[in-house]
mmCIF file of C-alpha atoms in Angstrom:
data_model
loop_
_atom_site.group_PDB
_atom_site.id
_atom_site.type_symbol
_atom_site.label_atom_id
_atom_site.label_comp_id
_atom_site.label_asym_id
_atom_site.label_seq_id
_atom_site.Cartn_x
_atom_site.Cartn_y
_atom_site.Cartn_z
ATOM 1 C CA UNK J 1 2.445 76.311 16.620
ATOM 2 C CA UNK J 2 0.538 73.025 16.476
ATOM 3 C CA UNK J 3 -0.406 72.174 13.056
ATOM 4 C CA UNK J 4 -3.534 70.259 12.442
ATOM 5 C CA UNK J 5 -5.024 68.512 9.626
ATOM 6 C CA UNK J 6 -8.917 67.748 9.942
ATOM 7 C CA UNK J 7 -9.396 63.832 9.180
ATOM 8 C CA UNK J 8 -13.202 62.412 9.139
ATOM 9 C CA UNK J 9 -13.838 58.913 10.783
ATOM 10 C CA UNK J 10 -17.663 58.594 9.714
ATOM 11 C CA UNK J 11 -20.301 55.721 10.863
ATOM 12 C CA UNK J 12 -22.796 54.323 8.818
ATOM 13 C CA UNK J 13 -26.444 54.535 8.966
ATOM 14 C CA UNK J 14 -28.319 51.099 8.773
ATOM 15 C CA UNK J 15 -28.689 49.776 4.915
ATOM 16 C CA UNK J 16 -32.278 49.754 3.114
ATOM 17 C CA UNK J 17 -31.363 46.638 1.799
ATOM 18 C CA UNK J 18 -30.484 43.792 4.231
ATOM 19 C CA UNK J 19 -26.631 43.370 4.184
ATOM 20 C CA UNK J 20 -25.656 45.793 1.861
ATOM 21 C CA UNK J 21 -23.229 48.609 2.513
ATOM 22 C CA UNK J 22 -24.036 52.124 1.306
ATOM 23 C CA UNK J 23 -21.313 53.316 -1.255
ATOM 24 C CA UNK J 24 -21.289 56.796 0.342
ATOM 25 C CA UNK J 25 -21.226 57.644 4.214
ATOM 26 C CA UNK J 26 -24.075 59.450 5.133
ATOM 27 C CA UNK J 27 -23.991 62.157 7.799
ATOM 28 C CA UNK J 28 -20.375 61.860 9.883
ATOM 29 C CA UNK J 29 -21.231 61.073 13.335
ATOM 30 C CA UNK J 30 -17.353 61.218 14.445
ATOM 31 C CA UNK J 31 -14.789 63.303 13.450
ATOM 32 C CA UNK J 32 -10.924 63.643 14.545
ATOM 33 C CA UNK J 33 -7.824 65.932 13.504
ATOM 34 C CA UNK J 34 -4.312 64.998 13.673
ATOM 35 C CA UNK J 35 -1.695 67.064 15.564
ATOM 36 C CA UNK J 36 1.957 67.036 14.152
ATOM 37 C CA UNK J 37 5.033 67.049 17.044
ATOM 38 C CA UNK J 38 9.220 67.366 16.244
ATOM 39 C CA UNK J 39 9.934 67.603 12.650
ATOM 40 C CA UNK J 40 8.927 65.140 10.069
ATOM 41 C CA UNK J 41 11.821 62.481 8.853
ATOM 42 C CA UNK J 42 13.492 62.857 12.501
ATOM 43 C CA UNK J 43 13.360 60.304 15.588
ATOM 44 C CA UNK J 44 10.999 62.983 17.385
ATOM 45 C CA UNK J 45 8.458 63.186 15.154
ATOM 46 C CA UNK J 46 4.691 62.427 16.294
ATOM 47 C CA UNK J 47 0.798 62.507 14.924
ATOM 48 C CA UNK J 48 -1.001 62.758 18.056
ATOM 49 C CA UNK J 49 -4.718 62.718 17.704
ATOM 50 C CA UNK J 50 -7.646 64.912 18.905
ATOM 51 C CA UNK J 51 -11.373 64.090 18.857
ATOM 52 C CA UNK J 52 -14.777 66.545 17.668
ATOM 53 C CA UNK J 53 -14.241 68.168 20.962
ATOM 54 C CA UNK J 54 -10.370 69.159 20.574
ATOM 55 C CA UNK J 55 -9.497 66.582 23.254
ATOM 56 C CA UNK J 56 -6.536 64.339 22.856
ATOM 57 C CA UNK J 57 -7.253 60.824 22.546
ATOM 58 C CA UNK J 58 -5.398 57.678 22.077
ATOM 59 C CA UNK J 59 -5.594 56.305 18.049
ATOM 60 C CA UNK J 60 -5.137 52.838 20.024
ATOM 61 C CA UNK J 61 -7.619 53.027 22.218
ATOM 62 C CA UNK J 62 -10.371 56.042 21.935
ATOM 63 C CA UNK J 63 -10.787 55.553 18.136
ATOM 64 C CA UNK J 64 -13.354 52.584 17.910
ATOM 65 C CA UNK J 65 -12.583 49.418 16.007
ATOM 66 C CA UNK J 66 -16.373 49.250 14.430
ATOM 67 C CA UNK J 67 -17.485 52.344 12.261
ATOM 68 C CA UNK J 68 -21.190 50.127 11.955
ATOM 69 C CA UNK J 69 -21.111 46.902 13.622
ATOM 70 C CA UNK J 70 -24.245 45.331 12.065
ATOM 71 C CA UNK J 71 -22.317 45.857 8.386
ATOM 72 C CA UNK J 72 -19.129 44.976 9.855
ATOM 73 C CA UNK J 73 -17.378 48.192 8.965
ATOM 74 C CA UNK J 74 -14.383 49.558 10.583
ATOM 75 C CA UNK J 75 -12.353 52.186 11.126
ATOM 76 C CA UNK J 76 -9.061 52.083 9.678
ATOM 77 C CA UNK J 77 -5.914 54.489 10.769
ATOM 78 C CA UNK J 78 -3.577 55.135 7.847
ATOM 79 C CA UNK J 79 0.064 54.969 8.907
ATOM 80 C CA UNK J 80 1.261 53.972 5.245
ATOM 81 C CA UNK J 81 0.078 55.701 2.314
ATOM 82 C CA UNK J 82 0.252 53.468 -0.620
ATOM 83 C CA UNK J 83 3.958 53.975 -2.911
ATOM 84 C CA UNK J 84 5.536 55.430 0.351
ATOM 85 C CA UNK J 85 8.461 53.415 2.595
ATOM 86 C CA UNK J 86 8.991 55.219 5.691
ATOM 87 C CA UNK J 87 7.896 52.361 8.179
ATOM 88 C CA UNK J 88 5.149 54.707 10.252
ATOM 89 C CA UNK J 89 3.172 52.738 12.768
ATOM 90 C CA UNK J 90 0.968 53.454 16.148
ATOM 91 C CA UNK J 91 3.440 54.104 19.154
ATOM 92 C CA UNK J 92 2.071 51.063 21.467
ATOM 93 C CA UNK J 93 4.093 51.650 24.069
ATOM 94 C CA UNK J 94 4.172 55.612 24.476
ATOM 95 C CA UNK J 95 1.101 57.039 26.084
ATOM 96 C CA UNK J 96 -1.302 58.539 23.803
ATOM 97 C CA UNK J 97 -0.060 56.589 20.693
ATOM 98 C CA UNK J 98 0.869 58.451 18.558
ATOM 99 C CA UNK J 99 2.004 57.634 15.145
ATOM 100 C CA UNK J 100 5.890 57.615 14.948
ATOM 101 C CA UNK J 101 8.291 56.068 12.476
ATOM 102 C CA UNK J 102 9.659 53.177 13.836
ATOM 103 C CA UNK J 103 13.528 53.100 14.819
ATOM 104 C CA UNK J 104 16.220 49.918 13.949
ATOM 105 C CA UNK J 105 19.768 50.417 15.947
ATOM 106 C CA UNK J 106 19.069 53.790 16.478
ATOM 107 C CA UNK J 107 18.084 54.676 12.839
ATOM 108 C CA UNK J 108 14.729 55.576 11.049
ATOM 109 C CA UNK J 109 13.093 52.732 9.247
ATOM 110 C CA UNK J 110 12.599 52.533 5.711
ATOM 111 C CA UNK J 111 11.074 49.316 3.963
ATOM 112 C CA UNK J 112 13.052 48.170 0.826
ATOM 113 C CA UNK J 113 11.707 48.633 -2.327
ATOM 114 C CA UNK J 114 11.705 45.494 -4.302
ATOM 115 C CA UNK J 115 11.832 45.627 -7.963
ATOM 116 C CA UNK J 116 9.433 46.452 -9.281
ATOM 117 C CA UNK J 117 7.493 47.809 -6.150
ATOM 118 C CA UNK J 118 7.295 50.942 -4.979
ATOM 119 C CA UNK J 119 6.947 51.165 -1.293
ATOM 120 C CA UNK J 120 3.846 49.771 0.106
ATOM 121 C CA UNK J 121 1.803 48.382 -2.956
ATOM 122 C CA UNK J 122 -1.373 49.378 -0.989
ATOM 123 C CA UNK J 123 -2.227 52.271 1.660
ATOM 124 C CA UNK J 124 -1.170 50.178 5.073
ATOM 125 C CA UNK J 125 -2.615 50.790 8.482
ATOM 126 C CA UNK J 126 -4.978 48.715 11.161
ATOM 127 C CA UNK J 127 -7.737 48.564 13.094
ATOM 128 C CA UNK J 128 -7.937 50.247 16.538
ATOM 129 C CA UNK J 129 -9.065 48.184 19.414
ATOM 130 C CA UNK J 130 -7.487 45.313 18.099
ATOM 131 C CA UNK J 131 -4.732 43.331 19.797
ATOM 132 C CA UNK J 132 -3.011 40.344 18.771
ATOM 133 C CA UNK J 133 -1.943 38.901 22.207
ATOM 134 C CA UNK J 134 1.308 37.268 22.045
ATOM 135 C CA UNK J 135 0.367 35.076 24.952
ATOM 136 C CA UNK J 136 -2.412 33.561 23.023
ATOM 137 C CA UNK J 137 -1.597 31.028 20.986
ATOM 138 C CA UNK J 138 -4.051 31.298 17.920
ATOM 139 C CA UNK J 139 -5.643 27.599 16.887
ATOM 140 C CA UNK J 140 -5.108 28.276 13.501
ATOM 141 C CA UNK J 141 -1.113 29.458 13.164
ATOM 142 C CA UNK J 142 -0.450 27.465 16.542
ATOM 143 C CA UNK J 143 1.831 30.716 17.288
ATOM 144 C CA UNK J 144 1.219 33.858 19.567
ATOM 145 C CA UNK J 145 0.259 37.322 18.277
ATOM 146 C CA UNK J 146 2.740 39.708 17.275
ATOM 147 C CA UNK J 147 1.615 42.419 19.995
ATOM 148 C CA UNK J 148 0.073 44.572 17.564
ATOM 149 C CA UNK J 149 -3.568 45.842 16.301
ATOM 150 C CA UNK J 150 -4.445 44.030 13.401
ATOM 151 C CA UNK J 151 -2.944 45.170 9.942
ATOM 152 C CA UNK J 152 -4.860 46.292 6.887
ATOM 153 C CA UNK J 153 -3.912 46.509 3.578
ATOM 154 C CA UNK J 154 -6.283 48.747 1.669
ATOM 155 C CA UNK J 155 -6.590 48.194 -1.702
ATOM 156 C CA UNK J 156 -9.062 51.210 -3.252
ATOM 157 C CA UNK J 157 -7.760 54.031 -5.867
ATOM 158 C CA UNK J 158 -7.206 57.086 -3.467
ATOM 159 C CA UNK J 159 -4.255 57.542 -1.447
ATOM 160 C CA UNK J 160 -5.154 58.666 1.740
ATOM 161 C CA UNK J 161 -3.288 61.297 3.973
ATOM 162 C CA UNK J 162 -1.057 59.865 6.747
ATOM 163 C CA UNK J 163 -2.900 59.651 9.567
ATOM 164 C CA UNK J 164 -6.209 60.176 7.750
ATOM 165 C CA UNK J 165 -9.170 57.738 9.620
ATOM 166 C CA UNK J 166 -11.413 55.943 7.078
ATOM 167 C CA UNK J 167 -13.820 53.437 7.078
ATOM 168 C CA UNK J 168 -13.271 50.050 5.493
ATOM 169 C CA UNK J 169 -14.468 46.636 4.626
ATOM 170 C CA UNK J 170 -13.255 43.273 5.253
ATOM 171 C CA UNK J 171 -12.373 41.152 1.977
ATOM 172 C CA UNK J 172 -10.662 38.700 3.066
ATOM 173 C CA UNK J 173 -7.379 37.417 5.280
ATOM 174 C CA UNK J 174 -3.574 36.307 4.700
ATOM 175 C CA UNK J 175 -1.892 34.641 7.811
ATOM 176 C CA UNK J 176 1.913 35.674 7.861
ATOM 177 C CA UNK J 177 4.368 34.035 10.348
ATOM 178 C CA UNK J 178 6.737 36.761 11.248
ATOM 179 C CA UNK J 179 10.125 35.011 13.466
ATOM 180 C CA UNK J 180 7.735 32.973 15.243
ATOM 181 C CA UNK J 181 4.757 35.289 15.733
ATOM 182 C CA UNK J 182 1.324 35.216 13.994
ATOM 183 C CA UNK J 183 0.723 38.708 12.197
ATOM 184 C CA UNK J 184 -2.543 39.380 10.243
ATOM 185 C CA UNK J 185 -2.966 40.951 7.475
ATOM 186 C CA UNK J 186 -6.499 41.852 6.157
ATOM 187 C CA UNK J 187 -7.369 42.779 2.792
ATOM 188 C CA UNK J 188 -9.908 45.790 2.161
ATOM 189 C CA UNK J 189 -11.457 48.299 0.561
ATOM 190 C CA UNK J 190 -12.576 52.105 1.107
ATOM 191 C CA UNK J 191 -16.087 51.822 1.603
ATOM 192 C CA UNK J 192 -16.269 55.237 -0.643
ATOM 193 C CA UNK J 193 -14.100 53.528 -3.256
ATOM 194 C CA UNK J 194 -15.330 54.093 -6.957
ATOM 195 C CA UNK J 195 -15.332 49.853 -6.782
ATOM 196 C CA UNK J 196 -16.576 49.550 -2.932
ATOM 197 C CA UNK J 197 -19.822 48.364 -4.103
ATOM 198 C CA UNK J 198 -18.430 45.705 -6.975
ATOM 199 C CA UNK J 199 -15.633 44.533 -4.614
ATOM 200 C CA UNK J 200 -16.863 42.191 -1.745
ATOM 201 C CA UNK J 201 -14.611 39.304 -1.526
ATOM 202 C CA UNK J 202 -11.244 37.819 -2.646
ATOM 203 C CA UNK J 203 -12.644 36.374 -6.176
ATOM 204 C CA UNK J 204 -13.976 40.159 -6.594
ATOM 205 C CA UNK J 205 -10.696 40.958 -6.031
ATOM 206 C CA UNK J 206 -9.083 38.723 -8.622
ATOM 207 C CA UNK J 207 -11.635 39.967 -11.176
ATOM 208 C CA UNK J 208 -11.059 43.210 -11.074
ATOM 209 C CA UNK J 209 -7.585 43.846 -9.880
ATOM 210 C CA UNK J 210 -6.092 40.273 -11.379
ATOM 211 C CA UNK J 211 -2.667 39.330 -9.754
ATOM 212 C CA UNK J 212 -3.192 41.887 -6.653
ATOM 213 C CA UNK J 213 -3.410 39.376 -4.280
ATOM 214 C CA UNK J 214 -0.836 37.079 -5.571
ATOM 215 C CA UNK J 215 1.754 40.267 -5.307
ATOM 216 C CA UNK J 216 0.577 41.184 -2.291
ATOM 217 C CA UNK J 217 1.544 37.620 -0.937
ATOM 218 C CA UNK J 218 5.316 38.164 -2.620
ATOM 219 C CA UNK J 219 5.435 41.657 -1.001
ATOM 220 C CA UNK J 220 4.891 40.118 2.214
ATOM 221 C CA UNK J 221 7.601 37.126 1.797
ATOM 222 C CA UNK J 222 10.248 38.776 0.510
ATOM 223 C CA UNK J 223 9.906 42.408 2.347
ATOM 224 C CA UNK J 224 12.835 41.731 4.705
ATOM 225 C CA UNK J 225 14.936 39.654 2.310
ATOM 226 C CA UNK J 226 16.750 43.119 1.486
ATOM 227 C CA UNK J 227 17.779 43.139 5.068
ATOM 228 C CA UNK J 228 19.484 39.583 5.348
ATOM 229 C CA UNK J 229 16.451 38.191 6.958
ATOM 230 C CA UNK J 230 14.929 34.940 5.386
ATOM 231 C CA UNK J 231 11.546 35.041 3.469
ATOM 232 C CA UNK J 232 8.601 35.029 5.779
ATOM 233 C CA UNK J 233 6.295 31.786 6.304
ATOM 234 C CA UNK J 234 2.433 31.830 6.480
ATOM 235 C CA UNK J 235 -0.309 29.652 8.048
ATOM 236 C CA UNK J 236 -2.766 27.723 5.200
ATOM 237 C CA UNK J 237 -0.061 27.202 2.850
ATOM 238 C CA UNK J 238 0.213 30.641 1.783
ATOM 239 C CA UNK J 239 -3.655 30.635 1.183
ATOM 240 C CA UNK J 240 -5.926 33.547 1.669
ATOM 241 C CA UNK J 241 -9.340 33.047 4.179
ATOM 242 C CA UNK J 242 -12.420 34.354 2.982
ATOM 243 C CA UNK J 243 -14.220 37.140 4.279
ATOM 244 C CA UNK J 244 -15.986 35.307 7.085
ATOM 245 C CA UNK J 245 -12.904 34.687 8.669
ATOM 246 C CA UNK J 246 -11.257 37.779 7.893
ATOM 247 C CA UNK J 247 -14.538 39.619 10.110
ATOM 248 C CA UNK J 248 -13.971 36.150 12.615
ATOM 249 C CA UNK J 249 -10.512 37.325 13.381
ATOM 250 C CA UNK J 250 -11.141 40.978 14.178
ATOM 251 C CA UNK J 251 -13.723 40.574 16.634
ATOM 252 C CA UNK J 252 -11.500 37.793 18.304
ATOM 253 C CA UNK J 253 -8.474 40.561 18.492
ATOM 254 C CA UNK J 254 -11.007 42.958 19.374
ATOM 255 C CA UNK J 255 -11.937 40.905 22.734
ATOM 256 C CA UNK J 256 -7.930 40.457 23.066
ATOM 257 C CA UNK J 257 -8.018 44.013 22.958
ATOM 258 C CA UNK J 258 -10.488 44.518 25.649
ATOM 259 C CA UNK J 259 -8.476 42.539 28.261
ATOM 260 C CA UNK J 260 -5.611 44.384 27.384
ATOM 261 C CA UNK J 261 -7.163 47.889 28.148
ATOM 262 C CA UNK J 262 -8.496 46.922 31.210
ATOM 263 C CA UNK J 263 -5.132 45.819 32.268
ATOM 264 C CA UNK J 264 -6.121 41.834 32.603
ATOM 265 C CA UNK J 265 -3.575 40.994 29.802
ATOM 266 C CA UNK J 266 0.194 40.797 30.676
ATOM 267 C CA UNK J 267 1.116 43.121 28.821
ATOM 268 C CA UNK J 268 3.783 46.360 28.841
ATOM 269 C CA UNK J 269 2.006 48.345 26.080
ATOM 270 C CA UNK J 270 0.472 51.419 27.027
ATOM 271 C CA UNK J 271 -3.047 51.588 27.739
ATOM 272 C CA UNK J 272 -3.502 55.214 28.535
ATOM 273 C CA UNK J 273 -7.137 56.430 27.056
ATOM 274 C CA UNK J 274 -9.861 58.825 27.410
ATOM 275 C CA UNK J 275 -13.008 56.973 26.937
ATOM 276 C CA UNK J 276 -12.681 53.653 27.966
ATOM 277 C CA UNK J 277 -15.175 52.462 30.464
ATOM 278 C CA UNK J 278 -13.716 49.898 32.824
ATOM 279 C CA UNK J 279 -9.999 50.783 31.877
ATOM 280 C CA UNK J 280 -7.474 50.817 34.640
ATOM 281 C CA UNK J 281 -5.483 53.461 32.843
ATOM 282 C CA UNK J 282 -8.230 56.428 32.264
ATOM 283 C CA UNK J 283 -6.801 59.860 32.032
ATOM 284 C CA UNK J 284 -8.499 63.016 32.247
ATOM 285 C CA UNK J 285 -8.286 65.976 29.390
ATOM 286 C CA UNK J 286 -5.857 67.596 31.278
ATOM 287 C CA UNK J 287 -3.542 64.793 31.548
ATOM 288 C CA UNK J 288 -3.978 64.116 28.200
ATOM 289 C CA UNK J 289 -3.314 67.409 26.875
ATOM 290 C CA UNK J 290 0.299 67.287 29.260
ATOM 291 C CA UNK J 291 1.521 64.323 27.058
ATOM 292 C CA UNK J 292 1.497 66.485 23.364
ATOM 293 C CA UNK J 293 2.734 69.937 25.336
ATOM 294 C CA UNK J 294 6.074 67.896 26.436
ATOM 295 C CA UNK J 295 6.536 66.904 23.115
ATOM 296 C CA UNK J 296 8.833 68.729 20.730
ATOM 297 C CA UNK J 297 7.473 71.164 18.734
ATOM 298 C CA UNK J 298 6.360 70.964 15.200
ATOM 299 C CA UNK J 299 9.605 72.142 13.067
ATOM 300 C CA UNK J 300 9.883 71.634 9.446
ATOM 301 C CA UNK J 301 10.657 68.119 7.814
ATOM 302 C CA UNK J 302 14.198 67.011 7.482
ATOM 303 C CA UNK J 303 15.985 65.945 4.262
ATOM 304 C CA UNK J 304 15.834 62.073 4.021
ATOM 305 C CA UNK J 305 19.712 61.054 3.520
ATOM 306 C CA UNK J 306 18.982 57.271 3.421
ATOM 307 C CA UNK J 307 19.348 55.761 0.502
ATOM 308 C CA UNK J 308 17.210 52.725 1.587
ATOM 309 C CA UNK J 309 14.351 55.237 1.105
ATOM 310 C CA UNK J 310 14.482 55.436 -2.667
ATOM 311 C CA UNK J 311 16.910 52.506 -3.461
ATOM 312 C CA UNK J 312 15.300 49.645 -5.473
ATOM 313 C CA UNK J 313 16.584 46.096 -4.479
ATOM 314 C CA UNK J 314 16.323 43.153 -6.806
ATOM 315 C CA UNK J 315 15.854 40.000 -5.793
ATOM 316 C CA UNK J 316 17.032 37.738 -8.723
ATOM 317 C CA UNK J 317 20.294 39.887 -8.808
ATOM 318 C CA UNK J 318 23.528 38.116 -8.924
ATOM 319 C CA UNK J 319 26.304 39.307 -6.555
#
């Protein structure tokens, strides 16, 4: 039997004040629900999505990037809630792109808890309908993209459910270079957060959440060290770029996604969807439903036995 959790995604009405972003969302215009298949904490676990009509959709291709184009409000698919470390992500190479846990050498992947952090220090996810094309050499970083949607680090107070779709505004961006690939990290905040009307840029973040940006950069620099890998590097000498720069990168990667979903870009990613006009892989509702029907039935969550999920790693430890 399928287990469904309602998750809402809303569009904004135009603000009465030019350029201002309303702190509270108006009437929802879009809604999505998640459909669990397989057992959590196993290789088979998947989170699929339905739209308001109950039709299976792709969170990568069918959920709009923009909740409000004029005010530059974005939809965010929450893959990893704050303080958790199961490396969940949209399965870009699977039909209908469910969320699944990343696998490394046949084992479920957990990001190391680098002391004093426990899991991810923000809600982590991505903007749908964006793509960092590995064949596109970015003029800012001189590296190709990482072949994924643009990553988001949401700094609000609430911890959303895994798979939830929320609306965010960009505050700035960090250009991480991960093993020779451009991997943009957009700092953002839920537009319904208690501080959303007070945090509109990186200066506001530093004022109201001092140290958060520096700790974020350190987290991204060191999080792979426990796995025996070198520290990550950054473009711009590790300096954050501002909100306008972030919005521009999002717009560029939205354009790159359009070439992907139309089949114009060289890629092995799954581009099946049910709503994108001009796509070469548009499915019927029945075809999309068949993908979910073929997945294992939902089951009870398995116990987590990998100690990496709970162990702290101390960077300065003397071995």
